[in-house]
PDB file of C-alpha atoms in Angstrom:
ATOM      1  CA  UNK U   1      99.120  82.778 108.358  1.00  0.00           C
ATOM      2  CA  UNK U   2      99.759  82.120 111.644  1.00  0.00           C
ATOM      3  CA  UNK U   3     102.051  85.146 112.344  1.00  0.00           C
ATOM      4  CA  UNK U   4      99.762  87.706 110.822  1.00  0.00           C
ATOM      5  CA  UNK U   5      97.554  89.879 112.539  1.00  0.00           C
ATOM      6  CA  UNK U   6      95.034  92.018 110.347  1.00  0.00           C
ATOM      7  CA  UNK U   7      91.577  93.623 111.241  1.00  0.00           C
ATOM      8  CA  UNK U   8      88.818  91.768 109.360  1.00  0.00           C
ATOM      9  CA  UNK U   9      86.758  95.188 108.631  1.00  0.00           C
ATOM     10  CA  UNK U  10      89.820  95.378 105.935  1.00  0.00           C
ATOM     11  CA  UNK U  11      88.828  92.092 104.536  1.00  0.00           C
ATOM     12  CA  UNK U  12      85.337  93.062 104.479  1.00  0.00           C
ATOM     13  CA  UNK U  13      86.038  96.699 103.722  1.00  0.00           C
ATOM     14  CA  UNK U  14      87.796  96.431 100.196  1.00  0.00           C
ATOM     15  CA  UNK U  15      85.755  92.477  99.593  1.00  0.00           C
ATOM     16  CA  UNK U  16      89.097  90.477  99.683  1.00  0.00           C
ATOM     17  CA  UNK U  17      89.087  86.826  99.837  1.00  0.00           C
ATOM     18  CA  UNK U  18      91.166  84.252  99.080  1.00  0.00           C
ATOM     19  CA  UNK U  19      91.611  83.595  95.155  1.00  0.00           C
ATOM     20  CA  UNK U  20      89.954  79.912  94.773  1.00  0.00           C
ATOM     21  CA  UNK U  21      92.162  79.295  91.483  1.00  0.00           C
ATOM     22  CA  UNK U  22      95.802  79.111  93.047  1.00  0.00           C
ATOM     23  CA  UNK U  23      96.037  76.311  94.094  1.00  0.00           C
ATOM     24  CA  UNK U  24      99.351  77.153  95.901  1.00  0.00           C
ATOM     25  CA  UNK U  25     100.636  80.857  97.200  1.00  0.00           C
ATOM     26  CA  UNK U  26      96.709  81.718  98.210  1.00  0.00           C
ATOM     27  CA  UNK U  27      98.588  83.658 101.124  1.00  0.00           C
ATOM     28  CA  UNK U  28     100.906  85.115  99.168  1.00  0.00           C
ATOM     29  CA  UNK U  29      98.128  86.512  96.460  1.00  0.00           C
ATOM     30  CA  UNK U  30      95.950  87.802  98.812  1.00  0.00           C
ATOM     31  CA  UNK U  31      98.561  89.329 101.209  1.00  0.00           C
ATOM     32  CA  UNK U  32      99.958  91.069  97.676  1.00  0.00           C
ATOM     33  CA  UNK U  33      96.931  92.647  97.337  1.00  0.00           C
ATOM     34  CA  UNK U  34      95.931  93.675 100.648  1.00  0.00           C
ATOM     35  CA  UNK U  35      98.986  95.931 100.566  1.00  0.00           C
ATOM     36  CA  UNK U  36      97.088  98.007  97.766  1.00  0.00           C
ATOM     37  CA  UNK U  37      94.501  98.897 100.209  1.00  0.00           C
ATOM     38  CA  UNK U  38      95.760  99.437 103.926  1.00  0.00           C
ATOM     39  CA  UNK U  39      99.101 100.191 105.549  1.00  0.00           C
ATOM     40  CA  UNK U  40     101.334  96.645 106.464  1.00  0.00           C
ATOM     41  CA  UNK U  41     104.379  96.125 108.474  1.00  0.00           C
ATOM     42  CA  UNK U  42     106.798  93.550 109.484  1.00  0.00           C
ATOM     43  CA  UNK U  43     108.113  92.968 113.220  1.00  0.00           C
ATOM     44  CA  UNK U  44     111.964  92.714 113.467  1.00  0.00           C
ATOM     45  CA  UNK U  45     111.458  90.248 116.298  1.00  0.00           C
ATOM     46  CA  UNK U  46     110.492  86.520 115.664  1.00  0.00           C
ATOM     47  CA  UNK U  47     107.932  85.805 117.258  1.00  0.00           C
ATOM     48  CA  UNK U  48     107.017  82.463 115.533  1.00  0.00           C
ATOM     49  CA  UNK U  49     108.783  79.297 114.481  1.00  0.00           C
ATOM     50  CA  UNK U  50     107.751  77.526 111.917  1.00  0.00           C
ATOM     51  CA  UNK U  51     108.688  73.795 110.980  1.00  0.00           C
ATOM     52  CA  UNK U  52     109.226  72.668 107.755  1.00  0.00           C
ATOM     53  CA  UNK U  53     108.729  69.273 106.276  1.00  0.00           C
ATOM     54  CA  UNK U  54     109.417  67.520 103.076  1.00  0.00           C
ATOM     55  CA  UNK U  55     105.291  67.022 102.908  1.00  0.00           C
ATOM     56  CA  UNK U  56     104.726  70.600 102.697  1.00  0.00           C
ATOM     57  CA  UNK U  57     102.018  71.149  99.492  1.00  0.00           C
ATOM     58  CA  UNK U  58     104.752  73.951  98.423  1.00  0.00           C
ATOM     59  CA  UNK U  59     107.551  71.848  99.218  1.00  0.00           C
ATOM     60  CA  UNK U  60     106.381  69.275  97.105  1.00  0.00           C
ATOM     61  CA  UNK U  61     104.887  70.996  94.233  1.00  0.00           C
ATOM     62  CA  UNK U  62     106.576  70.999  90.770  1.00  0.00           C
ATOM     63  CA  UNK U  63     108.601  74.068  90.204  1.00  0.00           C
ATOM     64  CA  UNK U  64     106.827  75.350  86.607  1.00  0.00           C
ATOM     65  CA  UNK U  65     103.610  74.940  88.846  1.00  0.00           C
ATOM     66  CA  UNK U  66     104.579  77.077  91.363  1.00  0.00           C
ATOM     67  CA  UNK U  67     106.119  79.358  89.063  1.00  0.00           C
ATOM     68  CA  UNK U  68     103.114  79.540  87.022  1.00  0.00           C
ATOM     69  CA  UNK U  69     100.824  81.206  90.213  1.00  0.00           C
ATOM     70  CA  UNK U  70     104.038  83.176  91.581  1.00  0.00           C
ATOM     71  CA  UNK U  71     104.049  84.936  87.831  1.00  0.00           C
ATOM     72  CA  UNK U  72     100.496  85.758  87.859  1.00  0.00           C
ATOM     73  CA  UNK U  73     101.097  87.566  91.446  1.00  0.00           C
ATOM     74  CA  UNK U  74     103.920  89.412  90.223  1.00  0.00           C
ATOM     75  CA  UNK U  75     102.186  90.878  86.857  1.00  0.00           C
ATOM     76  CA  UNK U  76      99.101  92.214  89.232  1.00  0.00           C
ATOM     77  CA  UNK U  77     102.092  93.488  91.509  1.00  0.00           C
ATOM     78  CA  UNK U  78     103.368  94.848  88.230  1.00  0.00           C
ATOM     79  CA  UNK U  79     100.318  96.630  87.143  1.00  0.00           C
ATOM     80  CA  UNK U  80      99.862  98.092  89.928  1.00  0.00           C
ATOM     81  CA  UNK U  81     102.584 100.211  89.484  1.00  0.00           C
ATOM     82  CA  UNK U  82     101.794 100.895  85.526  1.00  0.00           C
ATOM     83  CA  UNK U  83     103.926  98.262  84.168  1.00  0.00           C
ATOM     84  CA  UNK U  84     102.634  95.622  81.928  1.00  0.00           C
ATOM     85  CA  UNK U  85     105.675  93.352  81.956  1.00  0.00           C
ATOM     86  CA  UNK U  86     106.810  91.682  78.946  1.00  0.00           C
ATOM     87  CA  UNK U  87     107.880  87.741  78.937  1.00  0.00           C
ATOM     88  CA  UNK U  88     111.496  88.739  79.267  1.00  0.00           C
ATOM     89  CA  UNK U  89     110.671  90.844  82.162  1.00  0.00           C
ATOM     90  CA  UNK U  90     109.213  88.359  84.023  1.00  0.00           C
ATOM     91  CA  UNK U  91     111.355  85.416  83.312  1.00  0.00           C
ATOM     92  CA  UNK U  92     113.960  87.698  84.891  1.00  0.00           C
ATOM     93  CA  UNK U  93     111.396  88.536  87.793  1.00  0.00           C
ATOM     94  CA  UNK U  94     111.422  84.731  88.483  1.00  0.00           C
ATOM     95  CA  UNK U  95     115.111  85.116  88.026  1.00  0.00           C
ATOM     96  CA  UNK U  96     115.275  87.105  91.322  1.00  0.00           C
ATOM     97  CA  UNK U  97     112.567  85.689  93.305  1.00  0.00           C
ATOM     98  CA  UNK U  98     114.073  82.061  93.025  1.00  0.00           C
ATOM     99  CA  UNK U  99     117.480  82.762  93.197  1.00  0.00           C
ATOM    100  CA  UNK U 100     118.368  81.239  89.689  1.00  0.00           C
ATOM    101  CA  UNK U 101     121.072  80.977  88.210  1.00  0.00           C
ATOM    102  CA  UNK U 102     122.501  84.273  85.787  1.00  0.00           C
ATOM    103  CA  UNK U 103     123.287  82.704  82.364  1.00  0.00           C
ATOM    104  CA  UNK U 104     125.986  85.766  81.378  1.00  0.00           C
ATOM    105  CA  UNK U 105     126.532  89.222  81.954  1.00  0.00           C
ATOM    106  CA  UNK U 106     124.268  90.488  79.195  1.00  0.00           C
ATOM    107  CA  UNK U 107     121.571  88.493  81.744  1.00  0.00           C
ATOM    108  CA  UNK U 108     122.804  90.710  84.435  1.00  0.00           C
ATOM    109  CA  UNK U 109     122.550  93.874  83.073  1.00  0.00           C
ATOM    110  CA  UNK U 110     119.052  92.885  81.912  1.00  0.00           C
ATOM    111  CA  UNK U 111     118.422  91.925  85.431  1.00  0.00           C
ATOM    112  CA  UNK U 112     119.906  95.769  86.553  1.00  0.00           C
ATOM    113  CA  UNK U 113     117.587  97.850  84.002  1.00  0.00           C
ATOM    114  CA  UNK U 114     114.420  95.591  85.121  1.00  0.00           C
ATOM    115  CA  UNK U 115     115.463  96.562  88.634  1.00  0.00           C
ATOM    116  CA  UNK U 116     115.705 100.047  87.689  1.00  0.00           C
ATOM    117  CA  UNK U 117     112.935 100.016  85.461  1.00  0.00           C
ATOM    118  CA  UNK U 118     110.778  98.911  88.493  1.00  0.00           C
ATOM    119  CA  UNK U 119     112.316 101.855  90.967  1.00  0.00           C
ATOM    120  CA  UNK U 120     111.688 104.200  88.124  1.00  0.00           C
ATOM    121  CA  UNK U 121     107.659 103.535  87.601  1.00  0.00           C
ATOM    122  CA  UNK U 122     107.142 103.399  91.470  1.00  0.00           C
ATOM    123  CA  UNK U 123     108.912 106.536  91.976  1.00  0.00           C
ATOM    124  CA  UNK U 124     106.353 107.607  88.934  1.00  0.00           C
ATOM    125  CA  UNK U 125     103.062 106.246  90.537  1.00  0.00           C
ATOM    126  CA  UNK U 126     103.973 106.578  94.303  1.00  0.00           C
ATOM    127  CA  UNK U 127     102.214 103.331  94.816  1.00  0.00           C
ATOM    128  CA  UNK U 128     104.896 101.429  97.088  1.00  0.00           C
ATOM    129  CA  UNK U 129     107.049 103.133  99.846  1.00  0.00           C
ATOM    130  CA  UNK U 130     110.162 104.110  97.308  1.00  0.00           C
ATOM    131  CA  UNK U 131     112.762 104.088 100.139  1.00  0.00           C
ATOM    132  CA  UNK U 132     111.571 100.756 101.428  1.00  0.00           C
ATOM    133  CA  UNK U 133     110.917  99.313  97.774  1.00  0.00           C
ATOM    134  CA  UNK U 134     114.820 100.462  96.430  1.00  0.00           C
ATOM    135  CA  UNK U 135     115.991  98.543  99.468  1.00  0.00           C
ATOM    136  CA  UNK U 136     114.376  95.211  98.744  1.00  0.00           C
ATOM    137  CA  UNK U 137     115.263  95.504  94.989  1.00  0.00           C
ATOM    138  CA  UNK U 138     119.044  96.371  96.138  1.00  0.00           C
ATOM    139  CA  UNK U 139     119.267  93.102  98.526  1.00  0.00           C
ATOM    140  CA  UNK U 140     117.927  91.470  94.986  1.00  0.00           C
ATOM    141  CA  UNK U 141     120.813  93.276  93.072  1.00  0.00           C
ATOM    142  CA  UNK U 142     123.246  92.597  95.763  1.00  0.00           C
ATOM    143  CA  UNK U 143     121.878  88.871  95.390  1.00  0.00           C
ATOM    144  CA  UNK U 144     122.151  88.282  91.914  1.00  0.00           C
ATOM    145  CA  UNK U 145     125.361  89.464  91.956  1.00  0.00           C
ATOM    146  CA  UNK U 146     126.754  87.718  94.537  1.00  0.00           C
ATOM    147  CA  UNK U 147     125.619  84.642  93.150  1.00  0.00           C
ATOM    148  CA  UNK U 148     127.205  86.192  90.081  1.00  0.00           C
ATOM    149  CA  UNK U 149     130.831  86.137  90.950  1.00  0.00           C
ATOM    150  CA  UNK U 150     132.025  83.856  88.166  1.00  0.00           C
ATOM    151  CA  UNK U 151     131.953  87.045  86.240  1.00  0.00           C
ATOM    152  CA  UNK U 152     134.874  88.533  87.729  1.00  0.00           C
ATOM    153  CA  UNK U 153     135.184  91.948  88.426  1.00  0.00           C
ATOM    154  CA  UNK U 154     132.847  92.782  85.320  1.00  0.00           C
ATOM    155  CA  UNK U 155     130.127  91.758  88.366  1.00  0.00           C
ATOM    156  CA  UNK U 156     131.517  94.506  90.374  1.00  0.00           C
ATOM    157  CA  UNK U 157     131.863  97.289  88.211  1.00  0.00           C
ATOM    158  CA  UNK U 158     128.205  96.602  87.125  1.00  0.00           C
ATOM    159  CA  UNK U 159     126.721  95.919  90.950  1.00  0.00           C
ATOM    160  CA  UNK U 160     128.164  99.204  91.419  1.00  0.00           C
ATOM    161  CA  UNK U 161     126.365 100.726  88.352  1.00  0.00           C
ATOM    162  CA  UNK U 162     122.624 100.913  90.326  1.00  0.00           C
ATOM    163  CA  UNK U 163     122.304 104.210  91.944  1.00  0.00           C
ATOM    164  CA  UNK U 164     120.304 103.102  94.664  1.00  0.00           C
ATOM    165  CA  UNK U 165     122.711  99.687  94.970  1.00  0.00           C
ATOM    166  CA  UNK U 166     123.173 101.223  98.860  1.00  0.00           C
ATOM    167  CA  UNK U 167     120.028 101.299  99.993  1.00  0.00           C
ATOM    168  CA  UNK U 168     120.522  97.534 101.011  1.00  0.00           C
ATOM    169  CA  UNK U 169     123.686  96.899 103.858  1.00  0.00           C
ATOM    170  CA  UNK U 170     125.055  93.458 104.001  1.00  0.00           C
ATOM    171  CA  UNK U 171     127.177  93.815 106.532  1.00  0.00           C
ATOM    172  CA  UNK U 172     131.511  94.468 106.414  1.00  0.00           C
ATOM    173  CA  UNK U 173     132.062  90.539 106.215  1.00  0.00           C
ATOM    174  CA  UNK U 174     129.373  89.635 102.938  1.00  0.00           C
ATOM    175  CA  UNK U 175     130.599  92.521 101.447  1.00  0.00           C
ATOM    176  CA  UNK U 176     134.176  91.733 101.639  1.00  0.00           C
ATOM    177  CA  UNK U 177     133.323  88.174 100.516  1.00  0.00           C
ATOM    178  CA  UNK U 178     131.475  89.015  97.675  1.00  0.00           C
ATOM    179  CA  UNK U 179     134.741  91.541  96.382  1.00  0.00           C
ATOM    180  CA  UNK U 180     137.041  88.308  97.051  1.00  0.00           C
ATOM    181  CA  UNK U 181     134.690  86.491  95.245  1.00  0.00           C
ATOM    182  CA  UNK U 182     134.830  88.538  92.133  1.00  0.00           C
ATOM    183  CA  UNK U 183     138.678  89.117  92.455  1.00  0.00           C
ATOM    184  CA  UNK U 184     139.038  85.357  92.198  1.00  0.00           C
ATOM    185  CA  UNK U 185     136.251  85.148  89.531  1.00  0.00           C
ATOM    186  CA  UNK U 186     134.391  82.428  91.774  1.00  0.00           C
ATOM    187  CA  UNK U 187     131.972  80.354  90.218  1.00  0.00           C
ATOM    188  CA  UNK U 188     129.714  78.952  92.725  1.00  0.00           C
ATOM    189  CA  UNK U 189     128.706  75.177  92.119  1.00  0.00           C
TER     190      UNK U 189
END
């Protein structure tokens, strides 16, 4: 954590420590449920870099290992906003969070009414920011379908069926690309 700076009385405060059974994504556990009890913020400026090696424990760990901590963080994330997700719905969590590849278009829809699904129950339960949570899950929808493309303008018309798909600006020149993309019906490799 060495870009994180966090008063300990909040540690002590609400008794958090780190979770001794992940083995992996300890940090991102316990910073997933420190946001349930205090107010947290990220700095547009970098302040930090960071190397990255080959050797890195997460670089290095098997992918259905790290998976299997990363979906045990994202049902208590879940819950926390009233939703006990189903195995679908958090195969296509995984989906999103790992930048996998979308099988079809009925996989894409599926991935738009989980997203919606989400904004919905938040919007319910006030737990999460709702302006700040509909823009990270519409840079995930604008992801997905991006790496979507091969779907041809059937990607488009559906991108454009999430009501809060604008809450997330790519910029002119992604946008643009990702239109060409799905004009052309480009499959990416």
């Amino acid at each position: 954590h060495p870009a994180v700076m966090l008063r300990r009385s909040v540690f002590d405060e609400f008794n958090i420590k780190y979770d001794e059974s992940f083995r992996i994504s300890q940090d991102y556990d316990i910073w997933s449920r420190i946001v349930s009890c205090t107010k947290c913020a990220n700095l547009s400026e970098h302040l930090l870099k960071y190397r990255f090696v080959d050797s890195n424990l997460t670089n290095s760990t098997k992918t259905e290992y790290r998976e299997s901590y990363l979906k045990k963080i994202f049902i208590n994330q879940l819950n926390r906003i009233g939703i006990v997700p189903s195995d679908d719905e958090i195969r296509l969590h995984l989906i999103l969070a790992s930048k996998k590849k979308i099988s079809g278009l009925d996989e894409l829809k599926s991935i738009m009414l989980w997203l919606k699904k989400v904004s919905d129950k938040n919007e319910e339960r006030k737990f999460y920011d709702q302006d700040v949570l509909e823009r990270i899950l519409s840079k995930y929808w604008f992801s997905a379908c991006t790496d979507s493309t091969g779907f041809g303008m059937r990607t488009l018309a559906m991108y454009r069926k999430l009501k809060f798909r604008n809450n997330y600006d790519p910029g002119f020149r992604l946008r643009i690309r990702f239109i060409l993309k799905c004009l052309a019906g480009y499959e990416r490799g």
